Coordinates of C-alpha atoms in Angstrom, one line a residue:
M3 CA -24.5 -90.8 53.1
T4 CA -25.4 -93.5 50.6
N5 CA -27.5 -96.5 51.5
T6 CA -24.4 -98.7 51.3
D7 CA -22.5 -96.4 53.6
H8 CA -25.3 -96.4 56.2
T9 CA -25.7 -100.2 56.1
S10 CA -22.0 -100.9 56.4
G11 CA -21.7 -98.3 59.1
M12 CA -24.1 -100.2 61.2
H13 CA -21.5 -103.0 61.5
R14 CA -18.8 -100.6 62.6
R15 CA -20.9 -98.9 65.2
K16 CA -20.1 -99.3 68.9
F17 CA -22.6 -98.7 71.6
L18 CA -21.5 -96.0 74.0
T19 CA -20.8 -97.9 77.2
G20 CA -18.1 -97.5 79.8
G21 CA -15.8 -94.5 79.1
A22 CA -17.7 -93.4 76.0
A23 CA -21.0 -93.2 77.8
A24 CA -19.3 -91.6 80.7
G25 CA -18.2 -88.7 78.5
G26 CA -21.9 -87.8 77.9
A27 CA -22.9 -88.4 81.5
A28 CA -20.0 -86.4 82.9
L29 CA -21.3 -83.3 81.1
L30 CA -24.3 -83.4 83.4
T31 CA -23.0 -84.8 86.7
G32 CA -19.3 -84.7 86.6
A33 CA -19.2 -88.4 87.2
G34 CA -18.7 -91.3 84.8
L35 CA -21.7 -93.6 83.9
A36 CA -21.5 -97.1 82.3
L37 CA -24.8 -98.2 80.9
P38 CA -25.7 -101.9 81.5
A39 CA -25.5 -104.2 78.5
T40 CA -29.2 -104.9 78.8
A41 CA -30.0 -101.3 77.9
A42 CA -28.3 -101.7 74.6
A43 CA -30.0 -105.1 74.0
D44 CA -33.4 -103.4 74.0
S45 CA -32.9 -102.0 70.6
A46 CA -31.3 -103.2 67.4
T47 CA -30.7 -99.6 66.5
A48 CA -29.3 -98.4 69.7
T49 CA -25.9 -98.3 68.1
D50 CA -24.9 -95.2 66.1
T51 CA -22.2 -93.8 63.9
A52 CA -19.1 -92.5 65.5
A53 CA -20.1 -89.1 66.7
E54 CA -18.6 -86.0 68.1
P55 CA -18.7 -85.5 71.9
V56 CA -22.1 -84.1 73.0
T57 CA -22.2 -80.4 72.5
V58 CA -23.0 -78.7 75.9
V59 CA -24.0 -75.0 76.2
T60 CA -24.0 -73.4 79.6
P61 CA -25.0 -69.8 80.7
N62 CA -21.5 -68.4 80.1
D63 CA -21.5 -69.6 76.4
K64 CA -22.4 -66.9 73.8
R65 CA -24.8 -69.4 72.2
Y66 CA -26.9 -69.8 75.4
P67 CA -29.4 -67.0 74.7
D68 CA -30.2 -68.6 71.3
L69 CA -30.6 -72.1 72.7
V70 CA -32.9 -71.4 75.6
R71 CA -35.9 -70.2 73.5
G72 CA -38.0 -71.5 70.6
Y73 CA -40.1 -69.6 68.1
N74 CA -42.5 -68.1 70.6
Q75 CA -40.5 -65.4 72.5
R76 CA -42.9 -65.5 75.4
W77 CA -41.0 -68.5 76.7
V78 CA -37.3 -68.3 77.7
G79 CA -35.7 -71.0 79.8
T80 CA -32.9 -70.8 82.4
P81 CA -31.5 -74.3 82.4
E82 CA -28.1 -75.3 83.8
K83 CA -27.2 -76.8 80.4
V84 CA -28.5 -77.3 76.9
C85 CA -27.2 -80.6 75.5
L86 CA -27.2 -81.3 71.7
P87 CA -26.8 -85.1 71.2
E88 CA -26.0 -86.6 67.9
T89 CA -26.8 -90.3 68.5
T90 CA -29.4 -92.4 70.3
A91 CA -26.7 -93.7 72.6
Q92 CA -25.8 -90.2 73.7
V93 CA -29.5 -89.4 74.4
Q94 CA -29.6 -92.5 76.5
A95 CA -26.5 -91.5 78.5
L96 CA -27.9 -88.0 79.0
V97 CA -31.2 -89.2 80.2
Q98 CA -29.6 -91.6 82.6
S99 CA -27.4 -88.9 84.0
A100 CA -30.3 -86.5 84.5
V101 CA -32.4 -89.2 86.3
K102 CA -29.5 -90.1 88.5
A103 CA -28.8 -86.5 89.4
G104 CA -32.5 -85.7 89.9
K105 CA -32.5 -83.1 87.2
R106 CA -35.7 -82.0 85.4
L107 CA -35.2 -82.6 81.6
T108 CA -37.2 -81.4 78.6
V109 CA -36.7 -82.0 74.9
R110 CA -36.6 -79.6 71.9
S111 CA -37.2 -80.9 68.4
G112 CA -38.1 -77.9 66.3
G113 CA -38.9 -75.3 68.9
H114 CA -42.5 -74.7 67.9
C115 CA -44.3 -75.7 71.1
H116 CA -47.0 -73.0 71.7
E117 CA -46.7 -73.3 75.5
D118 CA -43.8 -73.4 77.9
W119 CA -43.5 -77.2 78.0
V120 CA -39.8 -77.0 77.0
Y121 CA -38.6 -73.5 78.1
N122 CA -39.5 -72.7 81.7
S123 CA -37.8 -71.9 85.0
D124 CA -38.3 -75.5 86.4
V125 CA -36.1 -77.1 83.7
D126 CA -32.5 -78.0 84.5
V127 CA -31.4 -79.7 81.3
I128 CA -32.7 -79.2 77.8
L129 CA -32.0 -81.8 75.1
D130 CA -31.8 -80.0 71.8
M131 CA -32.3 -82.6 69.1
S132 CA -31.3 -80.4 66.2
K133 CA -28.1 -82.3 65.5
M134 CA -30.1 -85.5 64.9
N135 CA -31.4 -84.5 61.5
R136 CA -30.6 -87.3 59.1
V137 CA -33.1 -88.7 56.6
Y138 CA -32.0 -92.0 55.0
Y139 CA -33.2 -95.4 53.8
D140 CA -32.8 -98.0 56.6
A141 CA -32.4 -101.3 54.8
A142 CA -32.6 -103.2 58.1
R143 CA -36.2 -102.0 58.7
N144 CA -37.0 -101.5 55.0
A145 CA -38.3 -98.0 55.8
I146 CA -37.2 -94.4 55.4
C147 CA -35.8 -93.1 58.7
V148 CA -36.3 -89.5 59.8
E149 CA -34.3 -88.4 62.9
V150 CA -36.3 -86.4 65.3
G151 CA -34.5 -83.1 64.9
S152 CA -35.2 -82.9 61.1
Q153 CA -37.1 -79.9 59.9
L154 CA -40.0 -80.6 57.6
L155 CA -38.9 -78.8 54.5
N156 CA -35.5 -80.7 54.7
V157 CA -37.4 -84.0 55.1
Y158 CA -39.5 -83.2 52.0
E159 CA -36.5 -82.2 49.9
R160 CA -34.4 -85.2 50.9
M161 CA -37.2 -87.7 50.3
Y162 CA -38.3 -86.2 47.0
R163 CA -34.9 -85.6 45.5
S164 CA -33.7 -89.0 46.5
W165 CA -36.7 -91.3 45.9
G166 CA -39.5 -89.1 44.5
V167 CA -41.7 -89.8 47.6
T168 CA -43.0 -87.7 50.5
I169 CA -45.0 -87.9 53.7
P170 CA -48.2 -85.7 54.1
A171 CA -46.8 -83.5 56.9
G172 CA -47.1 -79.8 57.7
I173 CA -46.7 -76.5 55.9
C174 CA -44.3 -74.5 58.1
F175 CA -40.7 -75.3 57.0
Q176 CA -39.0 -75.0 60.4
V177 CA -41.3 -77.4 62.3
G178 CA -39.3 -80.3 63.8
A179 CA -40.4 -83.9 63.1
G180 CA -40.5 -84.9 66.8
G181 CA -43.6 -83.0 68.1
H182 CA -45.3 -82.7 64.7
V183 CA -45.4 -86.4 64.0
S184 CA -46.1 -87.5 67.5
G185 CA -49.1 -85.2 67.6
G186 CA -50.6 -86.6 64.4
G187 CA -49.4 -83.9 62.0
W188 CA -51.5 -82.7 59.0
G189 CA -50.6 -80.7 55.9
L190 CA -51.6 -79.7 52.3
L191 CA -51.8 -83.4 51.1
C192 CA -53.9 -84.7 54.0
R193 CA -57.1 -85.1 52.1
Q194 CA -55.3 -87.0 49.4
L195 CA -52.8 -89.0 51.5
G196 CA -54.0 -88.9 55.1
L197 CA -52.1 -87.7 58.2
V198 CA -48.3 -88.1 58.5
I199 CA -48.9 -90.8 61.2
D200 CA -50.8 -92.9 58.6
H201 CA -47.4 -93.7 57.1
L202 CA -45.6 -94.1 60.4
Y203 CA -44.0 -97.6 60.6
G204 CA -41.9 -97.3 63.7
V205 CA -40.5 -95.1 66.4
E206 CA -37.4 -95.2 68.6
M207 CA -37.6 -93.8 72.1
V208 CA -35.5 -93.5 75.2
G209 CA -37.6 -94.1 78.3
V210 CA -37.0 -94.7 82.0
T211 CA -38.0 -97.8 83.9
A212 CA -39.4 -97.9 87.4
A213 CA -35.9 -98.7 88.6
G214 CA -34.6 -95.5 87.0
Q215 CA -32.8 -97.2 84.1
A216 CA -32.7 -95.2 80.8
T217 CA -33.7 -97.8 78.1
V218 CA -34.0 -97.7 74.3
H219 CA -37.2 -99.0 72.8
V220 CA -38.2 -99.5 69.2
A221 CA -41.9 -100.0 68.5
T222 CA -43.5 -100.7 65.2
R223 CA -47.1 -101.1 63.9
E224 CA -46.6 -104.8 63.2
A225 CA -49.5 -106.7 64.8
N226 CA -47.1 -109.1 66.5
D227 CA -44.9 -106.4 68.0
P228 CA -45.1 -106.6 71.8
T229 CA -44.4 -102.9 72.0
R230 CA -47.0 -101.9 69.4
D231 CA -48.9 -99.8 72.0
L232 CA -45.9 -97.5 72.2
W233 CA -46.0 -97.0 68.4
W234 CA -49.8 -96.4 68.7
A235 CA -49.2 -93.8 71.4
H236 CA -46.7 -91.9 69.3
A237 CA -49.2 -91.8 66.4
G238 CA -51.1 -88.8 67.8
G239 CA -50.5 -89.0 71.5
G240 CA -48.4 -85.8 71.6
G241 CA -44.7 -85.1 72.3
G242 CA -43.0 -85.0 75.7
N243 CA -45.3 -87.7 77.3
F244 CA -43.4 -91.0 77.3
G245 CA -39.7 -90.5 76.7
V246 CA -37.2 -88.9 74.3
I247 CA -38.1 -89.8 70.7
T248 CA -35.0 -90.2 68.6
R249 CA -36.1 -91.6 65.2
F250 CA -39.2 -92.3 63.2
W251 CA -39.4 -94.9 60.4
F252 CA -41.9 -94.3 57.5
R253 CA -43.4 -96.9 55.2
A254 CA -46.9 -96.7 53.7
P255 CA -49.3 -99.5 54.8
G256 CA -49.3 -102.1 52.1
A257 CA -46.0 -101.1 50.5
T258 CA -44.0 -104.0 49.2
G259 CA -40.5 -104.6 48.0
T260 CA -37.3 -103.0 49.1
D261 CA -37.1 -100.1 46.7
P262 CA -37.4 -96.9 48.8
A263 CA -39.1 -95.2 45.8
R264 CA -42.0 -97.5 46.4
L265 CA -42.3 -97.4 50.1
L266 CA -44.0 -94.1 50.5
P267 CA -46.6 -92.2 48.4
Q268 CA -45.5 -90.0 45.5
P269 CA -46.8 -86.4 45.6
P270 CA -48.4 -85.0 42.5
A271 CA -45.9 -84.1 39.8
E272 CA -47.7 -80.7 39.6
V273 CA -50.3 -78.8 41.5
L274 CA -52.7 -75.9 40.9
L275 CA -52.2 -73.2 43.4
Q276 CA -54.7 -70.3 43.8
A277 CA -54.9 -67.5 46.3
I278 CA -57.7 -64.9 46.4
S279 CA -59.1 -62.5 49.0
W280 CA -62.1 -60.3 49.8
P281 CA -61.6 -56.7 51.1
W282 CA -63.1 -56.2 54.5
A283 CA -64.2 -52.7 53.4
E284 CA -66.7 -54.3 51.0
L285 CA -67.6 -57.5 52.9
T286 CA -71.0 -57.4 54.5
K287 CA -71.9 -59.5 57.4
E288 CA -74.2 -61.5 55.1
S289 CA -71.4 -62.2 52.6
F290 CA -69.0 -63.1 55.3
A291 CA -71.5 -65.6 56.8
A292 CA -72.2 -67.1 53.3
L293 CA -68.5 -67.6 52.7
V294 CA -67.8 -69.2 56.0
R295 CA -70.9 -71.4 55.9
N296 CA -70.4 -72.5 52.4
W297 CA -66.7 -73.4 53.0
G298 CA -67.7 -75.6 56.0
D299 CA -70.6 -77.2 54.1
W300 CA -68.3 -78.3 51.3
H301 CA -66.0 -80.0 53.8
A302 CA -68.9 -81.7 55.6
K303 CA -70.3 -82.9 52.3
Y304 CA -67.0 -84.3 51.2
L305 CA -65.8 -85.7 54.6
K306 CA -65.7 -89.3 53.4
P307 CA -63.0 -90.4 51.1
G308 CA -63.6 -91.7 47.6
S309 CA -64.4 -88.6 45.5
I310 CA -62.3 -86.5 43.1
N311 CA -62.4 -83.8 45.8
D312 CA -59.9 -85.8 48.0
H313 CA -57.3 -84.1 45.8
L314 CA -58.2 -80.6 46.9
F315 CA -57.0 -78.8 50.0
S316 CA -58.0 -75.3 51.0
A317 CA -57.5 -72.9 53.9
L318 CA -59.8 -70.0 54.6
W319 CA -58.0 -67.2 56.4
L320 CA -60.4 -65.1 58.5
N321 CA -58.2 -62.2 59.4
H322 CA -59.0 -59.4 61.7
K323 CA -60.3 -56.4 59.7
S324 CA -57.2 -54.4 60.5
S325 CA -55.4 -56.6 57.9
G326 CA -57.8 -55.4 55.2
Y327 CA -58.7 -58.8 53.8
V328 CA -60.2 -62.3 54.3
G329 CA -58.3 -64.9 52.1
L330 CA -58.6 -68.3 50.6
V331 CA -55.8 -70.6 49.4
V332 CA -56.4 -73.7 47.4
Q333 CA -54.0 -76.4 46.3
L334 CA -55.2 -79.1 43.9
D335 CA -53.5 -82.1 42.3
A336 CA -53.0 -80.9 38.7
T337 CA -52.6 -84.5 37.4
I338 CA -56.2 -85.6 38.0
P339 CA -58.7 -85.5 35.1
D340 CA -59.9 -81.9 34.3
P341 CA -58.5 -80.3 37.5
Q342 CA -59.7 -76.8 36.4
K343 CA -63.3 -78.0 36.6
V344 CA -62.8 -79.4 40.1
L345 CA -61.3 -76.1 41.2
D346 CA -64.0 -74.1 39.5
D347 CA -66.8 -76.2 41.1
F348 CA -65.2 -75.7 44.5
L349 CA -65.0 -71.9 44.1
T350 CA -68.5 -71.7 42.8
F351 CA -69.8 -73.7 45.8
V352 CA -67.8 -71.6 48.3
T353 CA -68.7 -68.2 46.9
D354 CA -72.4 -68.7 46.4
G355 CA -74.1 -65.7 47.9
V356 CA -70.9 -63.8 48.5
D357 CA -71.8 -60.4 46.8
V358 CA -68.2 -59.1 46.7
A359 CA -65.8 -59.7 43.9
H360 CA -62.5 -61.4 45.0
V361 CA -59.2 -59.8 44.4
P362 CA -55.6 -61.0 44.4
M363 CA -54.4 -61.9 47.9
T364 CA -52.3 -59.1 49.4
A365 CA -52.4 -59.8 53.1
H366 CA -50.1 -62.3 54.8
M367 CA -52.2 -65.3 55.8
G368 CA -51.0 -67.2 58.9
E369 CA -48.7 -70.1 58.0
M370 CA -48.8 -69.4 54.3
A371 CA -47.4 -66.2 52.6
A372 CA -49.3 -63.7 50.6
L373 CA -49.5 -65.0 47.1
P374 CA -50.3 -61.9 45.0
D375 CA -49.4 -63.6 41.7
F376 CA -51.9 -66.4 42.3
A377 CA -55.3 -64.7 41.8
E378 CA -55.6 -67.0 38.8
P379 CA -54.6 -70.7 39.3
R380 CA -50.9 -71.4 38.6
R381 CA -49.5 -74.8 37.7
L382 CA -46.3 -75.5 39.7
P383 CA -44.1 -78.5 40.3
W384 CA -45.0 -80.0 43.6
F385 CA -41.8 -79.3 45.5
Q386 CA -41.6 -75.7 44.2
A387 CA -45.1 -75.1 45.5
A388 CA -44.4 -76.7 48.8
R389 CA -41.2 -74.6 49.3
Y390 CA -42.9 -71.4 48.2
A391 CA -45.8 -71.8 50.5
S392 CA -43.7 -72.7 53.6
T393 CA -40.8 -70.2 53.5
T394 CA -42.0 -66.7 52.5
N395 CA -44.1 -65.5 55.4
P396 CA -42.5 -62.7 57.3
T397 CA -44.7 -63.2 60.4
L398 CA -43.5 -66.8 61.0
N399 CA -39.9 -65.8 60.2
D400 CA -39.8 -62.9 62.6
P401 CA -37.5 -63.9 65.5
S402 CA -39.0 -61.3 67.9
N403 CA -42.6 -62.5 67.8
R404 CA -44.6 -63.6 70.8
S405 CA -47.8 -65.5 70.1
D406 CA -50.9 -67.3 71.4
N407 CA -52.9 -70.0 69.7
K408 CA -56.2 -72.0 70.1
S409 CA -57.9 -74.7 68.1
A410 CA -61.1 -76.6 67.5
Y411 CA -62.3 -79.4 65.2
Y412 CA -65.6 -79.2 63.4
R413 CA -67.8 -81.9 62.1
T414 CA -70.3 -79.6 60.3
A415 CA -70.4 -76.1 59.0
L416 CA -70.1 -73.4 61.6
P417 CA -73.5 -72.8 63.2
D418 CA -75.0 -69.4 62.8
A419 CA -74.2 -68.4 66.4
H420 CA -70.5 -69.3 65.9
I421 CA -70.4 -67.3 62.6
D422 CA -72.0 -64.3 64.4
A423 CA -69.2 -64.5 67.1
F424 CA -66.5 -64.8 64.4
Y425 CA -67.8 -61.7 62.7
E426 CA -68.1 -59.7 65.9
Q427 CA -64.6 -60.5 67.1
L428 CA -62.9 -60.1 63.7
T429 CA -64.5 -56.6 63.2
R430 CA -63.7 -55.2 66.7
D431 CA -62.4 -51.6 66.6
D432 CA -60.4 -51.9 69.8
L433 CA -57.8 -54.2 68.1
N434 CA -55.3 -53.1 65.5
N435 CA -53.2 -56.2 64.8
T436 CA -52.9 -57.5 61.2
T437 CA -51.7 -60.9 62.4
A438 CA -54.8 -61.8 64.4
N439 CA -56.8 -64.5 62.5
V440 CA -58.6 -67.8 62.5
Q441 CA -57.5 -70.3 59.9
L442 CA -60.0 -72.9 58.8
S443 CA -58.1 -75.8 57.1
S444 CA -59.2 -78.9 55.3
L445 CA -59.4 -82.4 56.9
G446 CA -61.6 -85.3 55.8
G447 CA -60.9 -87.3 52.7
M448 CA -58.2 -89.9 53.5
V449 CA -57.9 -88.6 57.0
N450 CA -61.3 -90.1 57.5
A451 CA -60.3 -93.5 56.1
V452 CA -58.7 -94.5 59.4
A453 CA -60.6 -95.5 62.5
S454 CA -60.5 -93.1 65.5
D455 CA -58.9 -95.7 67.7
A456 CA -56.5 -97.1 65.2
T457 CA -54.0 -94.5 66.3
A458 CA -53.9 -92.2 69.2
F459 CA -55.2 -89.3 67.0
P460 CA -59.0 -89.4 67.6
H461 CA -60.4 -86.6 65.4
R462 CA -61.0 -88.7 62.2
E463 CA -64.6 -87.6 61.9
A464 CA -63.7 -83.9 61.8
A465 CA -64.3 -82.2 58.4
Y466 CA -61.9 -79.3 59.2
K467 CA -59.9 -77.6 61.8
A468 CA -60.1 -74.0 63.2
A469 CA -56.9 -72.4 64.5
W470 CA -56.8 -69.0 66.2
S471 CA -53.5 -67.1 66.1
I472 CA -52.2 -63.7 67.2
W473 CA -48.6 -62.4 67.2
W474 CA -47.1 -59.4 68.9
T475 CA -43.5 -58.1 69.6
D476 CA -43.9 -55.6 72.3
P477 CA -44.4 -57.2 75.8
A478 CA -46.7 -54.3 76.6
D479 CA -49.2 -55.7 74.0
E480 CA -49.5 -59.1 75.7
D481 CA -52.5 -58.4 77.9
A482 CA -54.6 -57.0 75.0
S483 CA -53.5 -59.7 72.6
L484 CA -54.3 -62.5 75.1
G485 CA -57.6 -60.8 76.0
W486 CA -58.7 -60.7 72.4
I487 CA -58.0 -64.3 71.6
R488 CA -59.5 -65.5 74.9
E489 CA -62.6 -63.5 74.5
F490 CA -63.0 -64.6 70.9
Y491 CA -62.7 -68.3 71.8
Q492 CA -65.1 -68.1 74.8
S493 CA -67.7 -66.1 72.8
V494 CA -67.8 -68.8 70.1
Y495 CA -68.2 -71.6 72.6
A496 CA -70.3 -69.8 75.2
A497 CA -73.0 -72.4 75.0
T498 CA -70.6 -75.3 75.8
G499 CA -68.5 -73.9 78.6
G500 CA -66.0 -71.9 76.6
V501 CA -64.5 -74.9 74.8
P502 CA -65.4 -77.0 71.7
V503 CA -66.7 -80.1 73.5
I504 CA -67.3 -83.4 71.6
N505 CA -70.8 -83.2 70.2
D506 CA -72.5 -83.3 66.8
V507 CA -70.8 -80.0 65.7
T508 CA -67.4 -79.8 67.3
D509 CA -64.8 -82.4 68.1
G510 CA -62.3 -81.1 70.6
C511 CA -58.9 -79.6 70.1
Y512 CA -55.5 -80.3 68.4
V513 CA -52.8 -81.5 70.8
N514 CA -50.1 -79.9 68.7
Y515 CA -51.7 -76.5 69.3
C516 CA -51.4 -76.9 73.0
D517 CA -53.4 -74.4 75.0
I518 CA -53.0 -74.1 78.8
D519 CA -56.4 -72.3 79.1
L520 CA -58.1 -75.7 78.4
S521 CA -57.0 -76.7 81.9
D522 CA -58.1 -73.5 83.6
P523 CA -61.6 -73.4 85.1
V524 CA -61.6 -69.7 84.5
Y525 CA -61.7 -70.4 80.7
N526 CA -63.0 -73.9 80.6
T527 CA -66.3 -73.9 82.6
S528 CA -67.5 -77.2 81.0
D529 CA -67.2 -80.5 82.7
V530 CA -64.9 -81.8 79.9
P531 CA -61.3 -82.0 80.9
W532 CA -58.4 -80.9 78.7
H533 CA -57.4 -84.5 78.0
E534 CA -60.8 -85.4 76.6
L535 CA -60.6 -82.4 74.2
Y536 CA -57.3 -83.6 72.9
Y537 CA -57.6 -87.4 73.0
K538 CA -61.3 -88.2 73.5
G539 CA -61.8 -91.9 74.3
N540 CA -58.1 -92.7 73.6
Y541 CA -56.8 -91.2 76.8
T542 CA -57.2 -94.2 79.1
K543 CA -55.0 -96.3 76.7
L544 CA -52.4 -93.5 76.6
Q545 CA -52.3 -93.6 80.4
Q546 CA -51.5 -97.4 80.3
V547 CA -48.7 -96.7 77.9
K548 CA -47.4 -94.0 80.2
K549 CA -47.4 -96.5 83.1
A550 CA -45.5 -99.0 81.0
Y551 CA -42.8 -96.8 79.7
D552 CA -42.5 -93.8 82.1
P553 CA -43.8 -95.1 85.4
R554 CA -41.7 -92.5 87.3
N555 CA -43.3 -89.6 85.3
V556 CA -39.8 -88.4 84.3
F557 CA -41.3 -86.8 81.2
H558 CA -44.1 -84.5 82.1
H559 CA -45.6 -81.0 81.5
P560 CA -48.8 -79.3 82.6
Q561 CA -50.9 -81.1 79.9
G562 CA -48.9 -84.3 79.8
V563 CA -50.5 -87.7 79.8
E564 CA -50.9 -88.6 83.5
L565 CA -50.2 -91.9 85.2
P566 CA -53.4 -93.8 85.9
A567 CA -54.8 -93.6 89.4
G568 CA -53.7 -96.5 91.6

């Protein structure tokens, strides 16, 4: 659709009231539903293009088994229906119908939720947002609109091919915009451009009032926007907490004019990409410790923005020894002055005291594929590098995988006690799983340029993030796999109650890597609740937003933002 087509289409659109809204509602309740005019008046964008009737998939439909699960095969739902809306008005009608009928409703954007927040036996209706996947310039808001079901690689391609711009979002190509953005997503350009939410201008959401009325809200970051707190909450407050997100609008702070090519940052024309690894068979405990400590020291040293190192991102893949290797991936803006020196200086810093020669990467490294041809830095066009890094990993593309994940933010290099626990767990002989790993990934730089309370994402002082992952396909392997990752995590944080509490070293957990164990006193023996680990001091304000926009707690899950007491 061209910009002209979209703008003119806005004048032709008719809000789905009366019989049209009843069509969507009847799919849930069998009865018609007319939405009050006041509901439409709450949003200038509540109108949508003429759309197909809502797609509804029930248990007798051959598509049902595919639509009741995400990418983690541990979680399979049994809903009465899966509804695939195409417009905001259809979402509003479906939400209204579910509330009226007393049905439990959850929302799928990309299907990458690590826990069973979407797919569980308590859910009656799943809203699958995958048909809402347009990316277009919205002249009315002078911003680039991304519908919530859009997958990240498609967003990058549409933005870049159309206008030469991007948003600094995640690596994995199938991740949906909804949960990723609302949780404060990061990616390979985060040190250079910040988090994706640092470019978020507005959000559209369908919420439910205290009277049970499904209502469309549009909130922006404008200082005079009376609903600005709703924008703030969606800039790091996590998905599934306040309502059904339908669209995001992106415009960089300070952008001027109406040319979409100037409203968001341009990625580097070219990047240097390098991937190397060290064989476990030759890696001593001392060399392992030096590598991990050096990598963390570099990120703590360059936490603040303003140096040439803002243009460098790296990920250190600490795989279990059964994989054969520990790996390092580096991406650097190739258009900066003397990029090879910046890369060489980084590698010299990180490998100081590592008495093992590195080799080409041969093992698959978490969210990024093995890159055997990148032992020497290669210069690639940015989009080619982004697509390559995000699409060629067989682990993430395996539809039979089950998984578990944990996370922590670090403000300093790993302390010696943490490094010792890492080494012990990664060299255990009772595990033979080549996917088991901890990924240390860059933060800092421009991520640090924003205050911790300016958005709901509070971990601005973190230098890097640690992410534990393990995959398996045989259900019989679940206990051993969960046992390994839980024991690993608890051993690292044994001195702080089994979790990375907020202190001078660690800074809590990433809400997009949700982890139910943080709520379990068996695994979290600290006095720090799960919500402080995710949100720190921002939680109280998130509760007030919850009270304002979801006072009936229609949208909830085991680690959802709770209504304030009283």
